[in-house]
CSV table of C-alpha atoms in Angstrom, one decimal:
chain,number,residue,atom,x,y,z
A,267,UNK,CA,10.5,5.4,-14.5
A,268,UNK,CA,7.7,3.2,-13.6
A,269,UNK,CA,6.0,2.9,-10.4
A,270,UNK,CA,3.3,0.5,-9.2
A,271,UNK,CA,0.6,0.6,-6.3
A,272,UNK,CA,-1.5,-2.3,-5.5
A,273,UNK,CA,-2.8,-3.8,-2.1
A,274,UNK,CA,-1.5,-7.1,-1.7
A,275,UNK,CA,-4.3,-8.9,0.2
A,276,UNK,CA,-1.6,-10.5,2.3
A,277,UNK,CA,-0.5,-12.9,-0.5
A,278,UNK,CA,-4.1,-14.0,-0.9
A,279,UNK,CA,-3.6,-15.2,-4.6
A,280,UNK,CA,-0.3,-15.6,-4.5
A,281,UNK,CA,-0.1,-18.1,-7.3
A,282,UNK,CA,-1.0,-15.1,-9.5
A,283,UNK,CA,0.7,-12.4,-7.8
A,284,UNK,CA,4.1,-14.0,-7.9
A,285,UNK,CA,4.9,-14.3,-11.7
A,286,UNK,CA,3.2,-10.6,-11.8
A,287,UNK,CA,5.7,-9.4,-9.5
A,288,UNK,CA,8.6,-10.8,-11.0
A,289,UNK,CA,7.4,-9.7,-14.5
A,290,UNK,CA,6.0,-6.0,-14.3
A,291,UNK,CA,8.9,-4.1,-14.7
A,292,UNK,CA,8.2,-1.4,-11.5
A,293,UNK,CA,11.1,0.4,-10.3
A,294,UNK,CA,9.2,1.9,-7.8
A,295,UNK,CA,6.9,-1.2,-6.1
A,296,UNK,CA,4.2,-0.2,-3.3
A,297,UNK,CA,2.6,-3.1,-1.8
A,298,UNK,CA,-0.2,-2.5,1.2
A,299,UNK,CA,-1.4,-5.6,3.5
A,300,UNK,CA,1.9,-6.8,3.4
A,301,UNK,CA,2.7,-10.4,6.2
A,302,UNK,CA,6.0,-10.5,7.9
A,303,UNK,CA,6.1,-13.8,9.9
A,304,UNK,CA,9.5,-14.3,11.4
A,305,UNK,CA,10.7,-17.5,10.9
A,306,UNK,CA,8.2,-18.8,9.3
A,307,UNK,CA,7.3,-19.7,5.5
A,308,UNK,CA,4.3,-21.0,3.5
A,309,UNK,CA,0.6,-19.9,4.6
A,310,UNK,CA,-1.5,-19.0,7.5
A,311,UNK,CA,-4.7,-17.8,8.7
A,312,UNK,CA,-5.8,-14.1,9.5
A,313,UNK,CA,-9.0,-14.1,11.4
A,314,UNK,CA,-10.5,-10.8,12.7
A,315,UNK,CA,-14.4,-10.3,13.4
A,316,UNK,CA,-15.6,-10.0,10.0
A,317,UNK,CA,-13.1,-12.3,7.8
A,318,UNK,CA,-11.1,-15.0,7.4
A,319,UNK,CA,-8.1,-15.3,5.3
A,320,UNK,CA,-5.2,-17.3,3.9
A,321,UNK,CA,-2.3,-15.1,3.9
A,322,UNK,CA,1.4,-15.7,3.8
A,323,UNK,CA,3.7,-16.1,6.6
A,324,UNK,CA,6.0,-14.0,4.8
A,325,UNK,CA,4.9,-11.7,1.7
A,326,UNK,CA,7.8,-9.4,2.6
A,327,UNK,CA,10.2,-12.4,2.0
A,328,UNK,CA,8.4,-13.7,-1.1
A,329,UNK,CA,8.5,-10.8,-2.9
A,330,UNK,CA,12.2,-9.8,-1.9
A,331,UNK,CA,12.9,-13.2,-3.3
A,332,UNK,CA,11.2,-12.3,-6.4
A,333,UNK,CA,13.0,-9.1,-6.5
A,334,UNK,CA,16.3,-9.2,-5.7
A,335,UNK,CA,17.8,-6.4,-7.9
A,336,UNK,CA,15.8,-4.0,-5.1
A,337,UNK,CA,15.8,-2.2,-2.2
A,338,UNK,CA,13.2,-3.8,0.3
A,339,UNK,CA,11.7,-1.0,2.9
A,340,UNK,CA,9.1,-2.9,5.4
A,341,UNK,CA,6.8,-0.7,8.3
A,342,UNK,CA,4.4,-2.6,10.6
A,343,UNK,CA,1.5,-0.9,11.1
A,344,UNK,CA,0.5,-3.6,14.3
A,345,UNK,CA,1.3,-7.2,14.6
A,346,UNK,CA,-1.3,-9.9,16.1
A,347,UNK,CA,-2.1,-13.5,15.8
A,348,UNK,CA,-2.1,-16.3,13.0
A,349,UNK,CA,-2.6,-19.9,12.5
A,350,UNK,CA,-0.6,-21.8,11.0
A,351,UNK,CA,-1.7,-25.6,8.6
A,352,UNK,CA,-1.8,-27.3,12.0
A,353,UNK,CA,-3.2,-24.6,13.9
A,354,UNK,CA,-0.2,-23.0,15.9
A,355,UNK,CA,-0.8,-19.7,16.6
A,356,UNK,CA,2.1,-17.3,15.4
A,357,UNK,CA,2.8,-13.7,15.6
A,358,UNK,CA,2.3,-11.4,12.8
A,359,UNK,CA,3.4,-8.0,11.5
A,360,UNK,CA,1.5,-6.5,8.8
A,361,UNK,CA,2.3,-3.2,6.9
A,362,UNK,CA,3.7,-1.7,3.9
A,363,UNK,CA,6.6,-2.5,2.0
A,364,UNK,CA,7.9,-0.4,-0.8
A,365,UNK,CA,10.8,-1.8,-3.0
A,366,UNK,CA,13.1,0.3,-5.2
A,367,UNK,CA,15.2,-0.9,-8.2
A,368,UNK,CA,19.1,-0.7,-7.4
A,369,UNK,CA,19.6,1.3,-10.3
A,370,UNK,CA,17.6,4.6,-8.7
A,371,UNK,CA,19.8,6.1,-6.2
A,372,UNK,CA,18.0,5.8,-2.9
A,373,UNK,CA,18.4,9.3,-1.4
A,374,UNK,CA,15.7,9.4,1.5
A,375,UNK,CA,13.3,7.5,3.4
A,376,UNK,CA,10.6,8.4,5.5
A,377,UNK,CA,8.0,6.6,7.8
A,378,UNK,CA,5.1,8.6,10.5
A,379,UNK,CA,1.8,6.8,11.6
A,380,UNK,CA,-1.2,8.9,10.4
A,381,UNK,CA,-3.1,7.2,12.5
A,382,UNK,CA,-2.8,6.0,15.7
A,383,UNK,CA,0.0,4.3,16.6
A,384,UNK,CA,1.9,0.8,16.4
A,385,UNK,CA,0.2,-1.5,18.4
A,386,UNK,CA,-0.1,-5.2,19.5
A,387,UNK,CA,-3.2,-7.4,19.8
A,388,UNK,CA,-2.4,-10.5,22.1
A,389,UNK,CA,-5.5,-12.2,21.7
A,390,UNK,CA,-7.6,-11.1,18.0
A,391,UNK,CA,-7.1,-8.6,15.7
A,392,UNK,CA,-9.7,-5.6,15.8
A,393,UNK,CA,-12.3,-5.4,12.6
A,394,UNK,CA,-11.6,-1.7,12.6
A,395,UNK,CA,-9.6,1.6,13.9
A,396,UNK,CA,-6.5,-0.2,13.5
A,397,UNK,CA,-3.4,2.1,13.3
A,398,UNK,CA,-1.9,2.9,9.8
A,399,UNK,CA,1.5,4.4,9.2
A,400,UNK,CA,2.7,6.0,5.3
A,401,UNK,CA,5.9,5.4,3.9
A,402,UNK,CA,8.0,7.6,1.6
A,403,UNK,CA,11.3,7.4,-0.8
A,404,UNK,CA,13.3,9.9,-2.7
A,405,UNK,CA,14.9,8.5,-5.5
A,406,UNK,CA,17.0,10.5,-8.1
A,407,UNK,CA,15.6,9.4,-12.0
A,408,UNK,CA,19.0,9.3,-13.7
A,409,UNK,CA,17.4,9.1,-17.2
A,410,UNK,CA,14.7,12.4,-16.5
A,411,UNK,CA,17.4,14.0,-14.3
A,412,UNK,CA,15.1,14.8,-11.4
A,413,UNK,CA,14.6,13.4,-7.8
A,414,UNK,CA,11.2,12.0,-7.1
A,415,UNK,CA,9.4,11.6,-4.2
A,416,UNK,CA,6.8,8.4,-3.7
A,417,UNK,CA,4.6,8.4,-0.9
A,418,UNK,CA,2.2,5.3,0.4
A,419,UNK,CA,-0.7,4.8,2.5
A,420,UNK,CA,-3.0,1.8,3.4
A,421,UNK,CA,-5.9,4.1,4.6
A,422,UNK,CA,-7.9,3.6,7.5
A,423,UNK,CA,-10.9,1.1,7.4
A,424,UNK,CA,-14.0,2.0,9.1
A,425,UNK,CA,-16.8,-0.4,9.1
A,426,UNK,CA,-19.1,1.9,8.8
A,427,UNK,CA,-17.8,3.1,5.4
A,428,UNK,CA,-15.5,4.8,3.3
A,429,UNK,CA,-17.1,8.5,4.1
A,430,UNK,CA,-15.4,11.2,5.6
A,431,UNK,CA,-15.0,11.1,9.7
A,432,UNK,CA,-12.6,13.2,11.9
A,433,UNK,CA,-10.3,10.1,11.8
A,434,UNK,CA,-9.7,10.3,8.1
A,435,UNK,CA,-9.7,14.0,8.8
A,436,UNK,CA,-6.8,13.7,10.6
A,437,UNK,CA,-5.1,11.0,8.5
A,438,UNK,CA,-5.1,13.3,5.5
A,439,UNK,CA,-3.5,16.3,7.5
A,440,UNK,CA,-0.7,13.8,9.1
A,441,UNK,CA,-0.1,12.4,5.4
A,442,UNK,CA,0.0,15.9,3.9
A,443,UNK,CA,2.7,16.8,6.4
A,444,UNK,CA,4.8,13.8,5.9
A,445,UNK,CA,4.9,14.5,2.3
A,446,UNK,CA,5.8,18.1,2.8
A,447,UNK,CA,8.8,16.9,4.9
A,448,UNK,CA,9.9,13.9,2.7
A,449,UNK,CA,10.2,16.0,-0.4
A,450,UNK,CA,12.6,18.9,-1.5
A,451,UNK,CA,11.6,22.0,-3.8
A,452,UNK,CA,11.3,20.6,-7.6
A,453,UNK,CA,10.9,17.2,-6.5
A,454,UNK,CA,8.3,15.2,-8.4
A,455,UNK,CA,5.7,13.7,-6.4
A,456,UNK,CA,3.6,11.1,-6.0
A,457,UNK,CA,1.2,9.3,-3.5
A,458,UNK,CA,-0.5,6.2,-3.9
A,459,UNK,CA,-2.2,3.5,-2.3
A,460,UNK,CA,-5.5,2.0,-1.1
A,461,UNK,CA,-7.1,4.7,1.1
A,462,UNK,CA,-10.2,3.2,1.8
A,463,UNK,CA,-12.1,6.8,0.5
A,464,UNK,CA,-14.5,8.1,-1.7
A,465,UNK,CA,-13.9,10.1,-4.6
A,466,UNK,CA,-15.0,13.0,-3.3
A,467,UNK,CA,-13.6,13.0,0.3
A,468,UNK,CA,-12.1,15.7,1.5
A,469,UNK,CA,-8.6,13.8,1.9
A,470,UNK,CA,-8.5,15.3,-1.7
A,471,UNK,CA,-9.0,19.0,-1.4
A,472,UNK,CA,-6.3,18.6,1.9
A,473,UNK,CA,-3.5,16.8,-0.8
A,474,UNK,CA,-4.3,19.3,-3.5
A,475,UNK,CA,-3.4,22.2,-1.1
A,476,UNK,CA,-0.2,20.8,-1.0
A,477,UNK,CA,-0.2,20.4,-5.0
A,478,UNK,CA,-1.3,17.0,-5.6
A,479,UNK,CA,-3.5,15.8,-8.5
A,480,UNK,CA,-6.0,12.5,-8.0
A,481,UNK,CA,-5.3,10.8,-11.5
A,482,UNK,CA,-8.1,8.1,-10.1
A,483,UNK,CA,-10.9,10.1,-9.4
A,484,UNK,CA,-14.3,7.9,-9.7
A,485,UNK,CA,-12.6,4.8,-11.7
A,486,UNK,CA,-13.1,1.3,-10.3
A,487,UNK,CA,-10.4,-0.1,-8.8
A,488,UNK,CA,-11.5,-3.5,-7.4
A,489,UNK,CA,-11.3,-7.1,-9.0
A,490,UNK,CA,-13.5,-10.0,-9.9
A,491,UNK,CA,-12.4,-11.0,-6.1
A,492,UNK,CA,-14.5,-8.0,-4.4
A,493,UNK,CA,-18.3,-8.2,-4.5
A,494,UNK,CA,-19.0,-5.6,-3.0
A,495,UNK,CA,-21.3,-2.9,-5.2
A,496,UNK,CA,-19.1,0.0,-3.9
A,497,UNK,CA,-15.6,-0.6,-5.6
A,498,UNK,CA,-13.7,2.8,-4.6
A,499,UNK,CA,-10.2,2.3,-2.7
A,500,UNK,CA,-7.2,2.6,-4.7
A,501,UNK,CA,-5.6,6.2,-5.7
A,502,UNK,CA,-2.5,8.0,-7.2
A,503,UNK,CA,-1.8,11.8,-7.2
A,504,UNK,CA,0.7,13.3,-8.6
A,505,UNK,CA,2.3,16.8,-8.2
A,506,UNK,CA,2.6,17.5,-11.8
A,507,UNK,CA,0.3,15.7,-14.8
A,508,UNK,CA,2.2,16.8,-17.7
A,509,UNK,CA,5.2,14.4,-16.4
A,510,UNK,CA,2.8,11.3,-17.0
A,511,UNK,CA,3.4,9.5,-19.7
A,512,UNK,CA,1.3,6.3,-18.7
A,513,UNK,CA,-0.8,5.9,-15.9
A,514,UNK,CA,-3.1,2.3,-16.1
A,515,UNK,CA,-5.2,1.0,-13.8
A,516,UNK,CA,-5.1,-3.0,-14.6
A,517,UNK,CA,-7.8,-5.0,-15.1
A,518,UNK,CA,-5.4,-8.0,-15.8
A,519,UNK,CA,-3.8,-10.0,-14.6
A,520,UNK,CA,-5.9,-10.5,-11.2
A,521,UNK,CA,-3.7,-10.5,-8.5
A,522,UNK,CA,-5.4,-9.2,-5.6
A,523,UNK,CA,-8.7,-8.1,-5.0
A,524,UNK,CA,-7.5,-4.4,-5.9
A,525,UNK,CA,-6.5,-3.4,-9.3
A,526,UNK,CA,-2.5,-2.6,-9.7
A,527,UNK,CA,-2.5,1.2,-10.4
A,528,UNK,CA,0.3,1.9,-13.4
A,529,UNK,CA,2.2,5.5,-13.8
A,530,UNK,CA,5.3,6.1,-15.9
A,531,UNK,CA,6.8,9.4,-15.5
């Protein structure tokens, strides 16, 4: 069974991220920053204090196009303005999406905001403090004979940094409870995703009291795209290492400005 975590940058490069999608094989996919435009096809503009950037209208669309042997699951985390070619403004969601291969049984889903709460912005999106939900499945692995539970989170971004705050306090205590609910005794689990931390936040110590396992730890996780010197975001934890029998993070193709992180169980 192979699951993939990467942060979708909106569809950013989408030249390169389509053919990737179609060809890497995931039967578990987990896409953060993901655009759901309704109605609407091609690109826009995101604009928020500190950046601006081409998304598309509709990543959720593009990639269930691309996938269409599997399950689409899509949670807005807020929803504000974008411009289209011509400059017509448009309403935006932007969350997660995970998709799962029709060939896992789909057993459970679950979806809780860790922080804050779904929100609107009429006017311009924040540059920070924006609220962030985490999504889980339970799938049953035919082949291993054993349910699995995936978890994702787009972590909080705080432009002060990726250090540890009350926030992100918080945020790691709401996550560790929604994976305690989604999963059942003997379950396989994992959590992924880009949570905007450090390697040595305590968001770790608060997973592994629940049994998780950072397979990450202090790896680089960022692409040619991000030049930024600090290049810590991207993370997957697992409940129990001796199940892996691959875990990758990508340095090609580059289809983001975060590197895909790879685990076969």
């Amino acid at each position: 069974m192979r699951i993939i975590s990467v942060n979708a940058w909106g569809g950013a490069m989408y030249d390169e991220l389509a053919p990737w999608v179609g060809a890497c094989g995931a039967d578990v996919l987990c896409l953060q920053e993901v655009t759901h435009t309704a109605a609407l096809e091609g690109w826009t503009r995101f604009d928020d204090p500190e950046r601006s950037l081409p998304q598309r209208a509709d990543l959720l669309d593009d990639v269930r196009t691309l996938l269409p042997r599997h399950h689409a699951l899509f949670t807005a985390n807020d929803a504000g303005p974008v411009r289209d070619g011509d400059g017509v403004s448009h309403r935006q969601d932007f969350g997660l999406a995970t998709f799962v291969a029709e060939t896992l049984p789909l057993v459970g889903t679950r979806t809780a905001f860790v922080h804050g709460r779904y929100t609107e912005y009429e006017d311009a999106w924040p540059a920070g403090d924006r609220p962030r939900a985490a999504q889980a499945v339970r799938v049953f692995d035919r082949a291993a004979g054993r349910f699995v539970t995936v978890v994702q989170l787009h972590g909080l971004r705080d432009p002060d940094g990726k250090g540890d705050t009350p926030a992100r306090r918080e945020q790691a205590k709401r996550l560790a409870d929604l994976v305690t609910t989604a999963r059942e005794d003997g379950d396989l689990t994992v959590v992924c995703g880009d949570l905007n931390l450090l390697p040595g936040s305590e968001t770790f110590e608060i997973l592994a009291g629940i049994g998780l396992v950072d397979l990450v730890r202090d790896a680089d996780t960022r692409t040619s795209r991000y030049a930024k010197p600090l290049r810590h975001a991207g993370y997957l934890l697992v409940s129990d290492p001796s199940a892996v029998r691959r875990f990758g993070i990508l340095t090609e193709p580059e289809v983001s400005d975060h590197r895909a992180l790879l685990l076969e169980v």
